[in-house]
XYZ file of N, CA, C and O in Angstrom:
484
model
N 10.590 -0.842 -29.192
C 9.414 -0.154 -28.709
C 9.097 -0.573 -27.279
O 8.859 0.260 -26.439
N 9.131 -1.878 -26.969
C 8.826 -2.330 -25.615
C 9.841 -1.781 -24.619
O 9.496 -1.345 -23.542
N 11.107 -1.774 -25.003
C 12.157 -1.272 -24.115
C 11.928 0.199 -23.778
O 12.111 0.612 -22.659
N 11.495 0.997 -24.752
C 11.271 2.415 -24.504
C 10.156 2.610 -23.491
O 10.277 3.405 -22.579
N 9.084 1.867 -23.599
C 7.998 1.975 -22.633
C 8.466 1.596 -21.237
O 8.102 2.210 -20.264
N 9.282 0.539 -21.155
C 9.805 0.106 -19.863
C 10.645 1.211 -19.234
O 10.520 1.509 -18.065
N 11.497 1.865 -20.027
C 12.330 2.939 -19.512
C 11.490 4.135 -19.104
O 11.806 4.816 -18.137
N 10.408 4.420 -19.831
C 9.541 5.538 -19.483
C 8.865 5.304 -18.129
O 8.520 6.239 -17.436
N 8.663 4.061 -17.737
C 8.018 3.732 -16.468
C 8.932 4.039 -15.295
O 8.477 4.425 -14.228
N 10.239 3.869 -15.478
C 11.173 4.133 -14.392
C 11.122 5.606 -14.016
O 11.243 6.474 -14.857
N 10.914 5.873 -12.734
C 10.854 7.246 -12.264
C 9.476 7.883 -12.362
O 9.233 8.912 -11.757
N 8.589 7.306 -13.130
C 7.239 7.844 -13.264
C 6.366 7.244 -12.167
O 6.447 6.060 -11.878
N 5.538 8.070 -11.538
C 4.632 7.591 -10.503
C 3.205 7.693 -11.022
O 2.715 8.780 -11.304
N 2.564 6.538 -11.170
C 1.157 6.501 -11.563
C 0.268 6.364 -10.336
O -0.859 6.833 -10.329
N 0.777 5.680 -9.309
C 0.007 5.423 -8.094
C 0.863 5.746 -6.882
O 2.024 5.350 -6.817
N 0.280 6.451 -5.922
C 0.988 6.837 -4.711
C 0.211 6.365 -3.496
O -0.984 6.624 -3.374
N 0.892 5.644 -2.611
C 0.338 5.299 -1.300
C 0.992 6.280 -0.340
O 2.180 6.180 -0.035
N 0.228 7.285 0.101
C 0.760 8.378 0.908
C 1.229 7.949 2.286
O 0.863 6.887 2.793
N 1.999 8.815 2.903
C 2.633 8.522 4.193
C 1.626 8.181 5.284
O 1.892 7.342 6.138
N 0.462 8.795 5.278
C -0.536 8.522 6.318
C -1.518 7.420 5.915
O -2.430 7.104 6.663
N -1.302 6.807 4.738
C -2.205 5.756 4.258
C -1.740 4.380 4.709
O -0.552 4.110 4.833
N -2.727 3.502 4.947
C -2.460 2.116 5.300
C -3.396 1.245 4.484
O -4.606 1.463 4.485
N -2.837 0.271 3.767
C -3.627 -0.618 2.917
C -3.557 -2.025 3.486
O -2.472 -2.534 3.766
N -4.730 -2.639 3.666
C -4.824 -4.023 4.132
C -5.221 -4.881 2.936
O -6.306 -4.702 2.399
N -4.356 -5.785 2.501
C -4.660 -6.646 1.366
C -3.602 -6.527 0.295
O -2.740 -5.655 0.329
N -3.671 -7.427 -0.681
C -2.691 -7.456 -1.766
C -2.934 -6.308 -2.734
O -4.074 -5.885 -2.946
N -1.841 -5.820 -3.335
C -1.906 -4.744 -4.320
C -1.272 -5.244 -5.611
O -0.150 -5.744 -5.597
N -2.009 -5.136 -6.718
C -1.475 -5.449 -8.038
C -1.460 -4.163 -8.831
O -2.433 -3.408 -8.812
N -0.341 -3.887 -9.536
C -0.209 -2.608 -10.218
C 0.521 -2.753 -11.542
O 1.192 -3.742 -11.805
N 0.384 -1.731 -12.374
C 1.164 -1.568 -13.594
C 1.636 -0.120 -13.603
O 1.050 0.735 -12.949
N 2.702 0.159 -14.310
C 3.246 1.521 -14.307
C 4.115 1.729 -13.080
O 4.775 0.816 -12.613
N 4.110 2.948 -12.559
C 4.941 3.275 -11.409
C 4.127 3.354 -10.126
O 3.128 4.052 -10.067
N 4.549 2.633 -9.093
C 3.919 2.673 -7.774
C 4.947 3.153 -6.768
O 6.056 2.600 -6.696
N 4.595 4.190 -5.998
C 5.472 4.711 -4.950
C 4.767 4.549 -3.615
O 3.613 4.947 -3.470
N 5.477 3.984 -2.641
C 4.889 3.730 -1.324
C 5.598 4.569 -0.271
O 6.794 4.400 -0.037
N 4.841 5.486 0.336
C 5.312 6.248 1.489
C 4.650 5.733 2.758
O 5.133 5.991 3.846
N 3.534 5.032 2.611
C 2.757 4.535 3.749
C 3.047 3.077 4.032
O 4.175 2.608 3.881
N 2.007 2.340 4.439
C 2.157 0.940 4.848
C 1.183 0.071 4.055
O 0.012 0.402 3.910
N 1.687 -1.064 3.564
C 0.844 -2.071 2.922
C 1.034 -3.371 3.685
O 2.160 -3.842 3.851
N -0.071 -3.933 4.169
C -0.041 -5.239 4.810
C -0.639 -6.219 3.812
O -1.851 -6.332 3.686
N 0.225 -6.869 3.056
C -0.173 -7.762 1.978
C 0.907 -7.738 0.913
O 1.866 -6.972 0.997
N 0.761 -8.570 -0.076
C 1.749 -8.647 -1.158
C 1.577 -7.500 -2.139
O 0.468 -7.016 -2.348
N 2.675 -7.085 -2.742
C 2.673 -6.068 -3.797
C 3.236 -6.731 -5.036
O 4.347 -7.245 -5.025
N 2.432 -6.736 -6.108
C 2.805 -7.505 -7.290
C 2.488 -6.708 -8.556
O 1.392 -6.170 -8.703
N 3.456 -6.674 -9.466
C 3.230 -6.046 -10.769
C 2.413 -6.984 -11.638
O 2.563 -8.203 -11.562
N 1.542 -6.414 -12.446
C 0.756 -7.197 -13.396
C 1.706 -7.924 -14.339
O 2.651 -7.329 -14.864
N 1.483 -9.204 -14.557
C 2.348 -10.019 -15.408
C 2.463 -9.415 -16.800
O 1.455 -9.093 -17.427
N 3.700 -9.237 -17.242
C 3.956 -8.723 -18.584
C 3.895 -7.213 -18.712
O 4.228 -6.672 -19.760
N 3.480 -6.516 -17.675
C 3.369 -5.058 -17.746
C 4.690 -4.401 -17.378
O 5.441 -4.914 -16.558
N 4.960 -3.256 -18.001
C 6.104 -2.453 -17.581
C 5.738 -1.861 -16.229
O 4.696 -1.225 -16.078
N 6.557 -2.120 -15.216
C 6.208 -1.685 -13.868
C 7.453 -1.384 -13.060
O 8.492 -2.009 -13.243
N 7.320 -0.403 -12.165
C 8.409 -0.006 -11.299
C 7.853 0.315 -9.925
O 6.867 1.046 -9.806
N 8.465 -0.226 -8.892
C 8.036 -0.002 -7.516
C 9.131 0.731 -6.763
O 10.304 0.356 -6.849
N 8.761 1.785 -6.048
C 9.713 2.447 -5.161
C 9.082 2.551 -3.777
O 7.905 2.852 -3.638
N 9.887 2.257 -2.766
C 9.456 2.317 -1.372
C 10.344 3.341 -0.687
O 11.564 3.170 -0.626
N 9.737 4.440 -0.184
C 10.524 5.503 0.445
C 11.022 5.069 1.807
O 10.650 4.012 2.324
N 11.836 5.901 2.428
C 12.369 5.596 3.753
C 11.263 5.498 4.800
O 11.461 4.910 5.856
N 10.084 6.024 4.518
C 8.939 5.928 5.431
C 8.031 4.747 5.089
O 7.172 4.383 5.867
N 8.221 4.160 3.914
C 7.348 3.100 3.432
C 7.643 1.745 4.048
O 8.787 1.416 4.345
N 6.557 0.960 4.221
C 6.677 -0.389 4.784
C 5.758 -1.321 4.000
O 4.593 -0.993 3.759
N 6.283 -2.475 3.624
C 5.475 -3.532 3.022
C 5.604 -4.756 3.911
O 6.708 -5.254 4.140
N 4.476 -5.210 4.427
C 4.423 -6.432 5.250
C 3.929 -7.557 4.351
O 2.757 -7.892 4.358
N 4.806 -8.088 3.509
C 4.443 -9.130 2.556
C 5.480 -9.175 1.456
O 6.454 -8.421 1.468
N 5.274 -10.037 0.499
C 6.254 -10.182 -0.577
C 6.075 -9.091 -1.629
O 5.015 -8.485 -1.749
N 7.142 -8.864 -2.380
C 7.163 -7.871 -3.449
C 7.622 -8.564 -4.713
O 8.613 -9.301 -4.696
N 6.900 -8.334 -5.803
C 7.277 -8.915 -7.092
C 7.074 -7.865 -8.173
O 5.940 -7.477 -8.468
N 8.193 -7.380 -8.729
C 8.144 -6.352 -9.768
C 9.444 -6.389 -10.557
O 10.486 -6.758 -10.012
N 9.392 -6.014 -11.836
C 10.614 -6.038 -12.641
C 11.657 -5.031 -12.159
O 12.845 -5.248 -12.291
N 11.212 -3.905 -11.580
C 12.123 -2.875 -11.091
C 11.710 -2.479 -9.682
O 10.562 -2.079 -9.463
N 12.643 -2.585 -8.734
C 12.346 -2.258 -7.333
C 13.435 -1.349 -6.798
O 14.628 -1.657 -6.915
N 13.025 -0.208 -6.219
C 13.939 0.694 -5.526
C 13.481 0.719 -4.084
O 12.361 1.137 -3.786
N 14.344 0.271 -3.188
C 13.954 0.107 -1.789
C 14.789 0.994 -0.882
O 15.996 0.815 -0.762
N 14.131 1.973 -0.274
C 14.762 2.806 0.749
C 14.095 2.587 2.093
O 14.592 3.040 3.108
N 12.952 1.944 2.091
C 12.196 1.681 3.313
C 12.369 0.254 3.768
O 13.470 -0.291 3.728
N 11.253 -0.377 4.153
C 11.328 -1.706 4.745
C 10.358 -2.656 4.052
O 9.207 -2.303 3.804
N 10.823 -3.857 3.763
C 9.979 -4.938 3.259
C 10.195 -6.126 4.179
O 11.323 -6.599 4.331
N 9.121 -6.573 4.812
C 9.177 -7.770 5.646
C 8.573 -8.914 4.839
O 7.414 -9.256 5.001
N 9.357 -9.444 3.934
C 8.918 -10.508 3.036
C 9.933 -10.670 1.925
O 10.942 -9.968 1.869
N 9.668 -11.586 1.032
C 10.570 -11.862 -0.083
C 10.431 -10.800 -1.157
O 9.340 -10.250 -1.363
N 11.526 -10.511 -1.851
C 11.514 -9.579 -2.974
C 11.934 -10.343 -4.219
O 13.000 -10.972 -4.246
N 11.090 -10.302 -5.225
C 11.372 -10.933 -6.509
C 11.486 -9.807 -7.537
O 10.483 -9.207 -7.906
N 12.709 -9.505 -7.943
C 12.934 -8.462 -8.935
C 13.214 -9.094 -10.272
O 13.432 -10.299 -10.369
N 13.209 -8.282 -11.300
C 13.502 -8.778 -12.641
C 14.897 -9.342 -12.695
O 15.155 -10.476 -12.320
N 15.831 -8.556 -13.109
C 17.233 -8.947 -13.133
C 17.941 -7.994 -12.192
O 18.245 -6.867 -12.552
N 18.151 -8.438 -10.967
C 18.704 -7.564 -9.931
C 20.127 -7.155 -10.278
O 20.991 -7.993 -10.508
N 20.345 -5.834 -10.331
C 21.671 -5.287 -10.552
C 21.828 -4.086 -9.631
O 21.020 -3.166 -9.661
N 22.876 -4.102 -8.836
C 23.170 -2.990 -7.942
C 24.491 -2.395 -8.391
O 25.490 -3.104 -8.514
N 24.489 -1.097 -8.669
C 25.712 -0.380 -9.025
C 26.005 0.565 -7.875
O 25.445 1.653 -7.808
N 26.844 0.126 -6.967
C 27.168 0.900 -5.775
C 27.365 -0.050 -4.615
O 27.202 -1.264 -4.739
N 27.713 0.508 -3.490
C 27.950 -0.292 -2.300
C 26.642 -0.646 -1.614
O 25.696 0.136 -1.639
N 26.610 -1.811 -0.996
C 25.442 -2.256 -0.243
C 25.848 -2.347 1.226
O 26.708 -3.145 1.586
N 25.257 -1.493 2.061
C 25.494 -1.518 3.501
C 24.347 -2.321 4.107
O 23.186 -1.972 3.913
N 24.660 -3.365 4.842
C 23.612 -4.297 5.243
C 23.816 -4.802 6.660
O 24.915 -4.764 7.200
N 22.712 -5.233 7.247
C 22.747 -5.984 8.494
C 22.762 -7.461 8.155
O 23.635 -8.209 8.546
N 21.795 -7.897 7.349
C 21.694 -9.262 6.840
C 21.337 -9.149 5.368
O 20.504 -8.345 4.985
N 21.977 -9.965 4.534
C 21.689 -9.904 3.100
C 21.615 -11.310 2.533
O 22.350 -12.200 2.956
N 20.693 -11.493 1.595
C 20.591 -12.743 0.857
C 20.264 -12.382 -0.574
O 19.415 -11.538 -0.831
N 20.964 -13.016 -1.527
C 20.749 -12.716 -2.935
C 20.466 -13.994 -3.701
O 21.002 -15.049 -3.366
N 19.647 -13.873 -4.721
C 19.365 -15.006 -5.596
C 20.486 -15.165 -6.612
O 21.186 -14.209 -6.946
N 20.650 -16.372 -7.113
C 21.621 -16.654 -8.147
C 21.335 -15.773 -9.356
O 20.192 -15.651 -9.792
N 22.352 -15.119 -9.877
C 22.183 -14.254 -11.042
C 22.152 -12.782 -10.690
O 22.293 -11.932 -11.559
N 21.968 -12.445 -9.418
C 21.999 -11.035 -9.007
C 23.426 -10.529 -9.133
O 24.382 -11.274 -8.946
N 23.573 -9.252 -9.480
C 24.896 -8.667 -9.657
C 25.062 -7.456 -8.767
O 24.148 -6.639 -8.653
N 26.239 -7.336 -8.145
C 26.571 -6.140 -7.376
C 27.899 -5.630 -7.891
O 28.898 -6.356 -7.886
N 27.901 -4.397 -8.382
C 29.131 -3.730 -8.799
C 29.466 -2.732 -7.707
O 29.033 -1.591 -7.730
N 30.178 -3.175 -6.724
C 30.499 -2.348 -5.571
C 30.903 -3.250 -4.424
O 31.208 -4.418 -4.612
N 30.877 -2.695 -3.237
C 31.300 -3.438 -2.055
C 30.092 -3.876 -1.234
O 29.083 -3.188 -1.191
N 30.233 -5.018 -0.575
C 29.278 -5.441 0.446
C 29.883 -5.022 1.780
O 30.945 -5.511 2.166
N 29.210 -4.095 2.449
C 29.748 -3.522 3.669
C 28.826 -3.854 4.832
O 27.679 -3.388 4.866
N 29.299 -4.661 5.803
C 28.447 -4.940 6.962
C 28.225 -3.658 7.754
O 29.146 -2.864 7.937
N 26.982 -3.427 8.169
C 26.640 -2.213 8.905
C 27.107 -2.350 10.343
O 26.808 -3.332 11.010
N 27.817 -1.340 10.809
C 28.276 -1.350 12.194
C 27.365 -0.459 13.032
O 26.517 0.258 12.509
N 27.561 -0.485 14.334
C 26.716 0.302 15.241
C 26.873 1.807 15.057
O 25.981 2.566 15.405
N 28.014 2.273 14.491
C 28.187 3.716 14.349
C 27.482 4.286 13.126
O 27.376 5.477 12.994
N 27.005 3.454 12.219
C 26.255 3.969 11.069
C 24.799 4.150 11.430
O 24.214 3.322 12.101
N 24.200 5.245 10.979
C 22.781 5.444 11.272
C 21.920 4.403 10.569
O 22.102 4.152 9.394
N 21.033 3.781 11.310
C 20.100 2.803 10.741
C 18.933 3.541 10.122
O 18.569 4.623 10.560
N 18.295 2.975 9.081
C 17.102 3.594 8.515
C 16.008 3.702 9.565
O 15.892 2.842 10.435
N 15.229 4.787 9.487
C 14.133 4.978 10.438
C 13.080 3.916 10.273
O 12.651 3.615 9.174
N 12.664 3.312 11.358
C 11.576 2.312 11.336
C 10.312 2.972 11.830
O 10.351 3.836 12.698
N 9.186 2.541 11.271
C 7.900 3.087 11.717
C 7.403 2.384 12.951
O 7.571 1.288 13.227
């Protein structure tokens, strides 16, 4: 039963920080949080809650992120604490650091100057 609720949270958006929104301060959430705007502060899932965070290519978090499920297409300037990090696919990176226990099923590809960099705000 708990696993089903956790899976239902993935992809579901309960809270949206829109592209033109800016939040000053820490954010604690449960369920699905999608960030298109900017948060200056930590983003943290409620302890024990099924939660999923997604940051779009326009989204920025200036602080740490702590959630069981994190999908990052934007920018986080801080530490990311995920549940059990698993990447299925290639990771194109400028700089990368992983915690012990993280898994990558794919290639680690250093980003060269000819690849388009993600848009920064």
